[in-house]
Coordinates of C-alpha atoms in Angstrom, one line a residue:
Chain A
X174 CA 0.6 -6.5 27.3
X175 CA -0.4 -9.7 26.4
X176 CA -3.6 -9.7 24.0
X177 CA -6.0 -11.8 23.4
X178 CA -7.8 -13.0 19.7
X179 CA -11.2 -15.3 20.3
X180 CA -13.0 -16.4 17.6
X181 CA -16.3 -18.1 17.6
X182 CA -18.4 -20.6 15.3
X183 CA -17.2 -17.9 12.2
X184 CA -19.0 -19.3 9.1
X185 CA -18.7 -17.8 5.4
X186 CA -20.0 -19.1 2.5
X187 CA -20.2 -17.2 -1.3
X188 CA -23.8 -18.6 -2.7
X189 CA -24.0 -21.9 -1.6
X190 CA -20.4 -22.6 -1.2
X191 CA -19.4 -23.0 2.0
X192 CA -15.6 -21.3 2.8
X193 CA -15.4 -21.4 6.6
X194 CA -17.6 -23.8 8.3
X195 CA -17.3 -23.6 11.9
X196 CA -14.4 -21.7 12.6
X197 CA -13.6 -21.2 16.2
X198 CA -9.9 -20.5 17.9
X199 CA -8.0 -18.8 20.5
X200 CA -5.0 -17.0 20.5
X201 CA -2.6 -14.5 22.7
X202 CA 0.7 -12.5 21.7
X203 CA 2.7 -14.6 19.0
X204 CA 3.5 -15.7 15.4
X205 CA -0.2 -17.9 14.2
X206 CA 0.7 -19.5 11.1
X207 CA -2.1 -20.4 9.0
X208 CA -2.1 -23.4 6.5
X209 CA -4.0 -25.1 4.1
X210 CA -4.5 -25.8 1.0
X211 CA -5.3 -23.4 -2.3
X212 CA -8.6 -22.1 -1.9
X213 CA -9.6 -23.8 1.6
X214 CA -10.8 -20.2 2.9
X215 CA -7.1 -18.9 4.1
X216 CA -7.6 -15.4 2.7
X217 CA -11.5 -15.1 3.8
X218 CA -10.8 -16.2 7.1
X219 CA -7.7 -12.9 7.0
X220 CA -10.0 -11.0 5.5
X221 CA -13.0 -11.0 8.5
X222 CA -10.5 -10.4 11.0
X223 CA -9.6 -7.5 9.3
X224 CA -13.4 -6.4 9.3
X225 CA -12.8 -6.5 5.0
X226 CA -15.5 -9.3 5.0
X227 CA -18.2 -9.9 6.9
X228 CA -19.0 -13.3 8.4
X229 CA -22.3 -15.1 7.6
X230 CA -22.2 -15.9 11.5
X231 CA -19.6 -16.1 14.3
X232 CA -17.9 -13.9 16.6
X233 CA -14.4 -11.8 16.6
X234 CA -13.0 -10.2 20.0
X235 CA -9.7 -8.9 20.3
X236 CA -9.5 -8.4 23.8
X237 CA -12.8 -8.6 24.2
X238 CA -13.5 -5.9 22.0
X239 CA -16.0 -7.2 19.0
X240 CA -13.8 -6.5 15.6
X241 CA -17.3 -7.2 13.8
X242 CA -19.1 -4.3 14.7
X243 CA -21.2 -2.8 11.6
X244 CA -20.8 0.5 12.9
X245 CA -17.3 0.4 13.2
X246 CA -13.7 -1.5 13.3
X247 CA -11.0 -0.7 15.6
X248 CA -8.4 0.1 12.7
X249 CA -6.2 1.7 15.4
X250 CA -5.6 -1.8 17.2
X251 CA -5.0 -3.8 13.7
X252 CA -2.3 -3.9 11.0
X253 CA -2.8 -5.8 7.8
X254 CA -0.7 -6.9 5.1
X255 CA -2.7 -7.9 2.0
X256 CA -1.3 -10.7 -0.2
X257 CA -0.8 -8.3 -3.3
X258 CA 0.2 -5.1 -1.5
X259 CA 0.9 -2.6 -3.8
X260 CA 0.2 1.4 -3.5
X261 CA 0.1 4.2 -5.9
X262 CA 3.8 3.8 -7.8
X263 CA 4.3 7.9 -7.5
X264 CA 3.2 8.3 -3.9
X265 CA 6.7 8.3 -1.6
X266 CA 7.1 5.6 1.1
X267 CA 7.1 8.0 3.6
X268 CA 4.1 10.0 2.0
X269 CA 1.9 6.5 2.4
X270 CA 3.0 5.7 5.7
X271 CA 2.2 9.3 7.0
X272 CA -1.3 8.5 5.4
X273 CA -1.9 5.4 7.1
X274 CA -1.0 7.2 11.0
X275 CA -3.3 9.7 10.2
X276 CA -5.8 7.5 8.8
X277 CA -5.1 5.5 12.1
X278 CA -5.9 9.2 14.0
X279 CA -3.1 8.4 16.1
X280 CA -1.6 11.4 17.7
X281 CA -0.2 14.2 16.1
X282 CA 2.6 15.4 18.0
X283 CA 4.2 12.2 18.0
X284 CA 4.2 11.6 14.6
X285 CA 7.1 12.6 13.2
X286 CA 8.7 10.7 16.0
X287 CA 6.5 7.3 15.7
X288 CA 7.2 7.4 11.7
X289 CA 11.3 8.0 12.0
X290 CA 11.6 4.7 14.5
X291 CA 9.1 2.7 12.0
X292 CA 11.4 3.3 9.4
X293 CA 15.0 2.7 11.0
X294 CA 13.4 -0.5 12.4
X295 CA 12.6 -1.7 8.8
X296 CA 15.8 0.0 7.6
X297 CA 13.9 1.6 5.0
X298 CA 16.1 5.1 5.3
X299 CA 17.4 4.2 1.7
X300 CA 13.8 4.8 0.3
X301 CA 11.3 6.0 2.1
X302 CA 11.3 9.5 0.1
X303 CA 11.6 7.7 -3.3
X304 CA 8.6 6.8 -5.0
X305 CA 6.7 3.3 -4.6
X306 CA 7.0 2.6 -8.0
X307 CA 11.1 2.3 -7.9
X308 CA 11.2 -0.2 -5.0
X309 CA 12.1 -3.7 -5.5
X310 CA 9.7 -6.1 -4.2
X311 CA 11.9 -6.9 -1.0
X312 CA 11.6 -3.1 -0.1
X313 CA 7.9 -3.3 -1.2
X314 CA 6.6 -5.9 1.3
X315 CA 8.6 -4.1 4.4
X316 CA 7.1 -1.1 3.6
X317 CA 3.9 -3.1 3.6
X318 CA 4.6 -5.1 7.0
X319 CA 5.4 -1.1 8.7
X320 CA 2.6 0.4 7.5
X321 CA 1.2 -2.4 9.4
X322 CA 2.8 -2.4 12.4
X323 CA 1.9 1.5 12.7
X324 CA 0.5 2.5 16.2
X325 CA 1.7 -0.8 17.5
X326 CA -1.6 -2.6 16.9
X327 CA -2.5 -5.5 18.9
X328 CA -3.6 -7.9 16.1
X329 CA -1.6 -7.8 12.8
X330 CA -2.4 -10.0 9.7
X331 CA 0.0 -10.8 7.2
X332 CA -0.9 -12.9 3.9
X333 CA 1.5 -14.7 2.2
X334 CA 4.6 -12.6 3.4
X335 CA 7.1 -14.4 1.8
X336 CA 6.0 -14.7 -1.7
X337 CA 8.2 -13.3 -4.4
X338 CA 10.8 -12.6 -2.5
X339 CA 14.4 -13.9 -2.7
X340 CA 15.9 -16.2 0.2
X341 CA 17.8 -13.6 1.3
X342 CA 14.6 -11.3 1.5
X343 CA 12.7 -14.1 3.3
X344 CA 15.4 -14.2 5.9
X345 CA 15.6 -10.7 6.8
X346 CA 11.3 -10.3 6.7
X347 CA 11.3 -13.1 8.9
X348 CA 13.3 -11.3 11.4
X349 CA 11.0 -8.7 11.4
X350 CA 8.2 -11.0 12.0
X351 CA 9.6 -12.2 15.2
X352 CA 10.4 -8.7 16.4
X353 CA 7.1 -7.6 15.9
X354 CA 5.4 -10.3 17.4
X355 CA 6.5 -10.0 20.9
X356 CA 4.0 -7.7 21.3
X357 CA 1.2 -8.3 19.1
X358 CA -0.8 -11.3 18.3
X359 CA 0.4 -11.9 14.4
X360 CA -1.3 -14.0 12.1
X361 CA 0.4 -15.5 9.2
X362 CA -1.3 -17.4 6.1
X363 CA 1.3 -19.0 4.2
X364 CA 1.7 -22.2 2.3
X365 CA 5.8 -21.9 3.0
X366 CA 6.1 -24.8 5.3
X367 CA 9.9 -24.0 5.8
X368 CA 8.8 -20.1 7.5
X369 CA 6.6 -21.4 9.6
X370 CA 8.6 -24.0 10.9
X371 CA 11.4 -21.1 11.8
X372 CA 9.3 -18.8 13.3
X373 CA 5.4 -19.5 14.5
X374 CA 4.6 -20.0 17.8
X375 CA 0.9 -21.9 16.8
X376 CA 0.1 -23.4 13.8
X377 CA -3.3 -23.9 12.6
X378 CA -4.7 -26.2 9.7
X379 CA -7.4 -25.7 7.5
X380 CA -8.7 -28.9 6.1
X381 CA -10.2 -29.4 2.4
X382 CA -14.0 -29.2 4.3
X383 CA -13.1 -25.9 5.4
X384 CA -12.8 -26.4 8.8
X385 CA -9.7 -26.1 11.6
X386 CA -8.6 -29.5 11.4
X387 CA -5.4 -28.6 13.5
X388 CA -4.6 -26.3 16.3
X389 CA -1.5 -26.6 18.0
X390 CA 2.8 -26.2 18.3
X391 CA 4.7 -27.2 15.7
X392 CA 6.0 -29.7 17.6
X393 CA 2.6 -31.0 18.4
X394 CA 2.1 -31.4 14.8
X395 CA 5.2 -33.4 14.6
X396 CA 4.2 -36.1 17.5
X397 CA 1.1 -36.7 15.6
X398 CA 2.8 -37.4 12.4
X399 CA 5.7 -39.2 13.8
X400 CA 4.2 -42.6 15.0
X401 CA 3.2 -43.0 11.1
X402 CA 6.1 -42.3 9.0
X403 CA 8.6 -45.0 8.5
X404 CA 12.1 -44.6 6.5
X405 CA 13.4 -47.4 4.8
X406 CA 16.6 -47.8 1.6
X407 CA 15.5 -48.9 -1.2
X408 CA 17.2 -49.8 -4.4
X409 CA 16.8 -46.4 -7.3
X410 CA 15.6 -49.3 -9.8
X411 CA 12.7 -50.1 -7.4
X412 CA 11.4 -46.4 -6.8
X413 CA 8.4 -46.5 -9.4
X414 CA 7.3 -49.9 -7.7
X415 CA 7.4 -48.4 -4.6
X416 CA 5.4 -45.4 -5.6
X417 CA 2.9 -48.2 -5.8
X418 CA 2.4 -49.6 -3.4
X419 CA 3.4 -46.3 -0.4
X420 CA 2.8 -42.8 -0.1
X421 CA 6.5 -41.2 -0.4
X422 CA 7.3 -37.7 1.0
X423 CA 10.6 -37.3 0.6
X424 CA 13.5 -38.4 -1.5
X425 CA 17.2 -38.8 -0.3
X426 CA 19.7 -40.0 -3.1
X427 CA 22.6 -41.9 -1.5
X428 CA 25.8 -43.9 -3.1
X429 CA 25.2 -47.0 -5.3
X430 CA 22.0 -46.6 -6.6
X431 CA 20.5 -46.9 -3.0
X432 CA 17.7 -44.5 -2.0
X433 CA 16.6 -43.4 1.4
X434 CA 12.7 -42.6 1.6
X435 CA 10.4 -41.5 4.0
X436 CA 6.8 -42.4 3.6
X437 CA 3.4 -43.0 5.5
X438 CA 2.8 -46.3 6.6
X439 CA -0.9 -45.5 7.3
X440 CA -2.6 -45.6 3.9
X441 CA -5.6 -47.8 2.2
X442 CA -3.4 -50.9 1.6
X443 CA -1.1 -50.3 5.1
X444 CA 1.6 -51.2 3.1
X445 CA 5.3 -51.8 4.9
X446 CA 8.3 -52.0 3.2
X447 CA 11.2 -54.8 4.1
X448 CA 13.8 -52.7 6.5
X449 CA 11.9 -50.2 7.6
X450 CA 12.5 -48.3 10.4
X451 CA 10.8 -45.4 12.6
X452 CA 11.8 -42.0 11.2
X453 CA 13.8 -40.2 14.1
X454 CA 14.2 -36.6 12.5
X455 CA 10.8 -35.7 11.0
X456 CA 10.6 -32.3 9.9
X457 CA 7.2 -30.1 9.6
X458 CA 7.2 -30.6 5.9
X459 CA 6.7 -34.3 6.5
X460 CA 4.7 -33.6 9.3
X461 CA 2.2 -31.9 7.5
X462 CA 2.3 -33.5 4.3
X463 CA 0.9 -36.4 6.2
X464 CA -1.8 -34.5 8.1
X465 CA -3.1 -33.3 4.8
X466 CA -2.8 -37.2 3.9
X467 CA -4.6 -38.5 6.4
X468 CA -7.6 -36.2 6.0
X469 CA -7.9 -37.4 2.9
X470 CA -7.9 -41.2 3.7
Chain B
X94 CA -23.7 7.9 12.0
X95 CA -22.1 11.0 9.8
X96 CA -20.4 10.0 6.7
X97 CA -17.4 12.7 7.3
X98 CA -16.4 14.1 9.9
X99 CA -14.2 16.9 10.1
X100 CA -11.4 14.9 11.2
X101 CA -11.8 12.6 7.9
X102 CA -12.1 16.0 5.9
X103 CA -8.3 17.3 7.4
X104 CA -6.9 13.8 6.9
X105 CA -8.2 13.9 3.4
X106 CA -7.3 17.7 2.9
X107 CA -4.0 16.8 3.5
X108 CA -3.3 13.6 1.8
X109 CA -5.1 14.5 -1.5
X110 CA -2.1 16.0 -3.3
X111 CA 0.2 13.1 -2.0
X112 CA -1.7 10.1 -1.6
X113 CA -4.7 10.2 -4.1
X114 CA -3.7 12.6 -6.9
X115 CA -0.4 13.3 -6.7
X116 CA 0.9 17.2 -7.3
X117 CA -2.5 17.5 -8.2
X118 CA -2.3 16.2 -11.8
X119 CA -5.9 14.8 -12.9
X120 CA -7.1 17.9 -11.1
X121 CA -5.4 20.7 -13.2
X122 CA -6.1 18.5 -16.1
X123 CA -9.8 18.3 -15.0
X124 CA -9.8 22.2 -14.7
X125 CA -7.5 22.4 -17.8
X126 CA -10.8 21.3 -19.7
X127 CA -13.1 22.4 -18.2
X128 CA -11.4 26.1 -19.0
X129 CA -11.0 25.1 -22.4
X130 CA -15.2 24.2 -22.2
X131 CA -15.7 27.9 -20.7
X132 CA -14.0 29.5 -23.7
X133 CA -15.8 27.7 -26.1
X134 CA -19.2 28.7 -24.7
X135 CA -17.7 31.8 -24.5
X136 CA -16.9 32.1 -28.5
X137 CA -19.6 29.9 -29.8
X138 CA -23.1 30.9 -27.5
X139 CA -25.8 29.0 -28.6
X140 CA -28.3 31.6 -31.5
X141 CA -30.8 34.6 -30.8
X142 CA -33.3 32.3 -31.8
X143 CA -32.5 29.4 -29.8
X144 CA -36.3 29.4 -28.8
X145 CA -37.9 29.9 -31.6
X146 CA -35.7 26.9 -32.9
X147 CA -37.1 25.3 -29.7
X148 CA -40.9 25.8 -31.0
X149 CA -40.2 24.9 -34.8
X150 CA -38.2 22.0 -34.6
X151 CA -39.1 20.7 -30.8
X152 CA -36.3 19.3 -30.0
X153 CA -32.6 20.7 -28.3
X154 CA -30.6 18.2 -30.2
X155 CA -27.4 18.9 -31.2
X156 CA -27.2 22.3 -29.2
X157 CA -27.5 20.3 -25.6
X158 CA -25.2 17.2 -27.0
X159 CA -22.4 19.0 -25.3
X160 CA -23.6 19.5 -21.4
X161 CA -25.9 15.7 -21.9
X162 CA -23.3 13.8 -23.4
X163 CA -19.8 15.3 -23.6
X164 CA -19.3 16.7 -20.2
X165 CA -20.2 13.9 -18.4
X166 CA -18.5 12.1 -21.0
X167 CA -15.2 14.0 -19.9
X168 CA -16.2 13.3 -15.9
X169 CA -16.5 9.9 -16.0
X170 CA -13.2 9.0 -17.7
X171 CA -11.6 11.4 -15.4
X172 CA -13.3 9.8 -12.4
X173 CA -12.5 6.1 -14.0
X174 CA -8.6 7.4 -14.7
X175 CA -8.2 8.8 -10.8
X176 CA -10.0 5.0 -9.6
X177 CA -7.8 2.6 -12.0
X178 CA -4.8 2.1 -9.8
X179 CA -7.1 1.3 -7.3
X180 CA -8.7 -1.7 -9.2
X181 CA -5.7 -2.0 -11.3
X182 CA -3.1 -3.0 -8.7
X183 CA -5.6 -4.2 -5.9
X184 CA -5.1 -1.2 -3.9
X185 CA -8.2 -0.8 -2.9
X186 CA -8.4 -4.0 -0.4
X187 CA -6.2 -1.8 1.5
X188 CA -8.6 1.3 1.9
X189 CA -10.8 -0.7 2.7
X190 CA -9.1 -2.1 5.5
X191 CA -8.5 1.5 6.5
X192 CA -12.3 2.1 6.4
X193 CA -12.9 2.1 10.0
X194 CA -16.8 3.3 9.7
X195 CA -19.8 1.5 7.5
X196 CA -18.6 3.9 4.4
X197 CA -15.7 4.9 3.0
X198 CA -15.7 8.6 3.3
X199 CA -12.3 8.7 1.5
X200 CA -14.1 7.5 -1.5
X201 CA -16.9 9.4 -1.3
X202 CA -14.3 12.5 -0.9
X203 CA -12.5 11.5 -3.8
X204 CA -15.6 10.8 -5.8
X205 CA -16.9 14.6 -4.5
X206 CA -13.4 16.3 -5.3
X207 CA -13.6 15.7 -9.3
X208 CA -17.4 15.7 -9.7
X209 CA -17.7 18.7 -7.6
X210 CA -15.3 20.3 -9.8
X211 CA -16.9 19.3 -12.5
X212 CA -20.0 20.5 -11.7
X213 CA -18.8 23.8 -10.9
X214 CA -17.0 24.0 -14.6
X215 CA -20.5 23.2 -16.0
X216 CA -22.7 26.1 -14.4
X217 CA -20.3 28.7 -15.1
X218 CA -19.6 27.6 -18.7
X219 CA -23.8 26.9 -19.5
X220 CA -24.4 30.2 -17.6
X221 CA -22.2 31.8 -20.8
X222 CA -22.9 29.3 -23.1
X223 CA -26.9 30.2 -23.1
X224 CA -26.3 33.7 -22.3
X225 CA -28.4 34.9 -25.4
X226 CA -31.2 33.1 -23.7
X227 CA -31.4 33.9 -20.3
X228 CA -28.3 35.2 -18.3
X229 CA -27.4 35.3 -14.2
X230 CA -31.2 34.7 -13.8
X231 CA -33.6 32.0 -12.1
X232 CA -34.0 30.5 -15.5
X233 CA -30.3 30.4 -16.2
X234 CA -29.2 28.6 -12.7
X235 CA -32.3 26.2 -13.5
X236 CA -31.2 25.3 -16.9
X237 CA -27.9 24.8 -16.0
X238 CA -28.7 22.8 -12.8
X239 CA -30.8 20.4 -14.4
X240 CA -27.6 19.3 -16.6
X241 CA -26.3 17.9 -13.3
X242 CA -27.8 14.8 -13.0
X243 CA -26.3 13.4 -16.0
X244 CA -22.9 13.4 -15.0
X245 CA -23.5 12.6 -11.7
X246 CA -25.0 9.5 -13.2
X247 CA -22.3 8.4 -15.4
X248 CA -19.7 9.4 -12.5
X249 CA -21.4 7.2 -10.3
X250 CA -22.1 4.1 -12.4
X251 CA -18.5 4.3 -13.7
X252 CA -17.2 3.8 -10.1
X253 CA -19.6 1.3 -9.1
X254 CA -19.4 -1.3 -11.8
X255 CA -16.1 -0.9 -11.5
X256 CA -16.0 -1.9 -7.2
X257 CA -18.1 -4.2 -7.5
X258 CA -16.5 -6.2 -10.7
X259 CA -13.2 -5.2 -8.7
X260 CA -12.0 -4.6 -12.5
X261 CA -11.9 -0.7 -13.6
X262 CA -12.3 -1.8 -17.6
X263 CA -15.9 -3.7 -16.9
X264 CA -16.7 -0.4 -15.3
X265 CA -15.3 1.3 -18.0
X266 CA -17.2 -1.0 -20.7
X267 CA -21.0 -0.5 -18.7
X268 CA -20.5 2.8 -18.4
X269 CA -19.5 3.5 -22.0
X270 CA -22.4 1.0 -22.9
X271 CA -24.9 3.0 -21.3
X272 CA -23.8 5.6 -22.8
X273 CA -24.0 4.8 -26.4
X274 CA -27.3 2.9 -26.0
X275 CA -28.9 5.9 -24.6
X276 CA -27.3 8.1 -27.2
X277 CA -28.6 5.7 -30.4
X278 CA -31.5 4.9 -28.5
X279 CA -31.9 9.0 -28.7
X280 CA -32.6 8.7 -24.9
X281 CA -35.8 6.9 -25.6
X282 CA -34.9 3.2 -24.8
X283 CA -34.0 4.0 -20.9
X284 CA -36.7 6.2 -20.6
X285 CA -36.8 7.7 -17.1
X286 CA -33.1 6.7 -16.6
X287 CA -32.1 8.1 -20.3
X288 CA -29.3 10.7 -20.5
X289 CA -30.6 12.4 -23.1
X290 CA -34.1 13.1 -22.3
X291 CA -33.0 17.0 -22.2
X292 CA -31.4 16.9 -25.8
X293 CA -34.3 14.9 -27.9
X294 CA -36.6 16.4 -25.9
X295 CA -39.2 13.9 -25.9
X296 CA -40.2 14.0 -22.8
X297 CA -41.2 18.2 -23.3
X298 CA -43.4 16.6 -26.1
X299 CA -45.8 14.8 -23.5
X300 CA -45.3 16.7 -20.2
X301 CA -42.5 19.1 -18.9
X302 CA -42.9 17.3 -15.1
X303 CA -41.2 14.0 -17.1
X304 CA -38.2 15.6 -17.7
X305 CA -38.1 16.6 -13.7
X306 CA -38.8 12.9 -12.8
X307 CA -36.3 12.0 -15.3
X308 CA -33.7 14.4 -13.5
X309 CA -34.7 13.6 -10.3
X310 CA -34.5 9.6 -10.5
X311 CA -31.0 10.5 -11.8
X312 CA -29.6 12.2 -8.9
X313 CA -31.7 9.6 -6.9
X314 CA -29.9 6.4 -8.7
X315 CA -26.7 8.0 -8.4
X316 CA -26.5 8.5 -4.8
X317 CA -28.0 5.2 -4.1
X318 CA -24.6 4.1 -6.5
X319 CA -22.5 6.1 -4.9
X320 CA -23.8 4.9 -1.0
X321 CA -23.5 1.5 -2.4
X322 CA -19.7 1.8 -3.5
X323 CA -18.7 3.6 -0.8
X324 CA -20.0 0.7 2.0
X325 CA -17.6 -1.2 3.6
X326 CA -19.3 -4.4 3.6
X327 CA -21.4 -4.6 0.1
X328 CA -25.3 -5.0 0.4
X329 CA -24.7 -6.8 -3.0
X330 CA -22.3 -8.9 -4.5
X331 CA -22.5 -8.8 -8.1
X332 CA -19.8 -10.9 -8.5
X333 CA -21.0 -13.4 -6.3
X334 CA -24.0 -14.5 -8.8
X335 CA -21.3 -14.9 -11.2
X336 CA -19.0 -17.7 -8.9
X337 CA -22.1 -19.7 -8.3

């Protein structure tokens, strides 16, 4: 089923602090990445979708369904991963997730069932009837990310997924990412540009004024940048000088004391360097190093 | 709109010995003392003369320390012990995810399940404790009823300092501060909110219908607490006046 997420004008602010201003998207079944900066309003904006705030104005629907209802939140259609999951350390895996379908008043009689497939799909047979308290943080955050994935909601939000875990870890939960994802609509806020380039589908970007400066593919996001980033070799005695007078954003150290760099040609002083030359292969880090640049300018 | 419903009541039924207190531990340890309570007003009643102490002296203090300050002492820390993983390790952004209604009614249960306990430990044990002065009468249920409000008090202000500071040891720390102000204080300082209007007896001095206001605005304050804690979306935001 293909499911659909519209927001609307969603504004938040704590006192007179504005954290969403604005806020208006739409989305359907895929991997949303969030992105912004520390403290631009990732983790409020999570948090009213998963009805824990409530919006000074605006509008959620999922599937045209309001999700900020005072009376109630659909917490049967909705999974949520918080940024710090952690449960009680002596409740069992399987104890907390039996919880959480019940909570979800899913039903009963296919339980027992629902739970056994949630936890061969996470390959968490190893644990689930040890405590909480003895699993490493890889086995942690799965157990998180299938709690939330219970019922097979249509909307599931994941904060920061991949921090503290170990390459390996990140890998494996971003496997599980893209599985779940085919049929849910699965928001992401990260500040890992190298997951979301693997795996979103959409990528929005929240700017320093707390509004979605960018809505769009990855590749998108890439055209935009690439018409303003230009390469050039320069000589590794020259580098502070050219830190100068350019914005660099990346660093590749070749033979002979030569450096290749990429930087933004469009900056206050429009600076070019002698040689320079288009930047063929520019990745989403660079991409979005030079959005966040260009807001500022 | 209910706060439970019988399906939230099964759900909790059935999770509280695996989810919330696990094999049951703070419970038997809440019943462990209260037992221990029962035996000691068993052994040590208060005196024969407990009301002709009454009219000498005119005051309780002392005899009524136990049931105004300790017990609810005990309750509290029980209820701040069963809440601190919550606060501790930020579990509680996840129930209240989970809250699918405008209050938490697995709070509210868990709130219930110790101070209901509690409650029941104290009318037994007063019931024996002033058994020289009145015994399975009206008088006895009153006197013990009216012991209530104090620990439904500190209960409740425990658990909502400590939501809404999202930090169980600022809960802790106002809740302990209350405490020890009203018990210097002798009660008198907080006046209709005191703790110990019952044990220094001040308010008998001027009029008996005091000390029921004072009991009353008790239970009143701590079920406007407890509503407060329990809400999904927070009418207030203490910690908001502090980001300003």
């Amino acid at each position: 089923m293909q499911n659909q997420l519209r927001v609307q004008n969603l504004c938040y602010q704590i006192g007179k602090r504005e954290i969403l201003k604005n806020f208006s998207f739409n989305c359907t079944n895929g991997i949303i990445a969030l992105l912004g900066n520390n403290g631009v309003g990732k983790s409020t904006l999570m948090n009213i979708l998963a009805g824990i705030l409530y919006p000074h104005s605006g509008e959620v629907y999922l599937n045209e369904e309001s999700l900020l209802s005072h009376r109630s939140y659909p917490i049967e259609k909705a999974g949520y991963l918080p940024q710090m999951f952690d449960m009680y350390h002596n409740v069992t895996g399987y104890d907390f997730l039996s919880y959480v379908y019940d909570v979800k008043k899913l039903p009963p009689q296919d339980k027992k069932q629902h739970l056994q497939q949630i936890v061969e799909d996470f390959s968490l047979q190893e644990v689930i009837r040890k405590k909480i308290g003895k699993y490493s943080g890889g086995y942690k955050r799965r157990l998180g990310i299938a709690q939330a994935v219970i019922g097979h909601p249509d909307l599931i939000l994941v904060d920061e997924p991949t921090v503290g875990l170990d390459p390996e870890q990140r890998i494996a939960f971003r496997e599980l990412l893209s599985r779940i994802s085919l049929h849910s609509i699965t928001i992401i806020s990260t500040h890992i540009i190298e997951d979301v380039e693997l795996y979103s589908d959409k990528l929005m970007i929240i700017g320093n004024d707390h509004t979605l400066q960018f809505d769009g593919t990855v590749n998108e996001l890439i055209d935009l940048a690439k018409p303003h980033l230009l390469m050039a070799v320069i000589d590794k005695r020259e580098l502070n000088e050219v830190r100068n007078k350019v914005h660099i954003i990346e660093e590749k150290r070749m033979a002979d004391h030569l450096i290749q760099i990429k930087y933004i040609s469009r900056n206050k002083t429009a600076t070019v360097l002698d040689n320079s030359c288009q930047v063929r292969e520019v990745s989403l880090e660079n991409a979005y190093i030079y959005f966040q640049h260009a807001q500022n300018l | 709109m209910p706060i439970f419903t019988f399906s939230t009541l099964k759900i909790y039924k059935q999770h509280f010995f695996t989810m919330f207190d696990h094999k049951g531990k703070l419970l038997k340890i809440s019943i462990g003392l209260l037992f221990l309570l029962y035996i000691y007003c068993v052994v040590f009643p208060v005196p024969n003369e407990y009301i002709n102490i009454l009219k000498n002296y005119g005051k309780f203090q002392s005899i009524d320390n136990l049931f105004d300050y300790a017990v609810p002492l005990l309750a509290a820390l029980v209820i701040f012990y069963a809440f601190l993983p919550d606060y501790k390790e930020k579990i509680y952004v996840f129930f209240q995810f989970y809250t699918d209604k405008t209050y938490s009614s697995m709070m509210i249960c868990r709130w219930l399940t110790f101070v209901v306990t509690f409650s029941i430990g104290v009318l037994f044990s007063h019931m024996m404790y002033f058994r020289n002065v009145a015994f399975l009468d009206v008088q006895s249920v009153w006197m013990a009823l009216a012991k209530l409000p104090n620990l439904f008090m500190l209960c409740a202000v425990v658990l909502f300092f400590m939501h809404q500071f999202k930090n169980a040891y600022i809960g802790l720390f106002v809740m302990l501060a209350y405490y020890v102000f009203d018990y210097i204080s002798a009660g008198r300082t907080l006046a209709y909110l005191s703790l110990g209007a019952h044990s220094n007896n001040f308010y008998y001095q001027y009029s008996p219908t005091l000390y029921i206001v004072n009991r009353i605005v008790l239970v009143v304050v701590s079920i406007i607490l407890l509503l407060l804690t329990c809400r999904k979306h927070p009418l207030i935001n203490i910690t908001k006046w502090f980001r300003r």
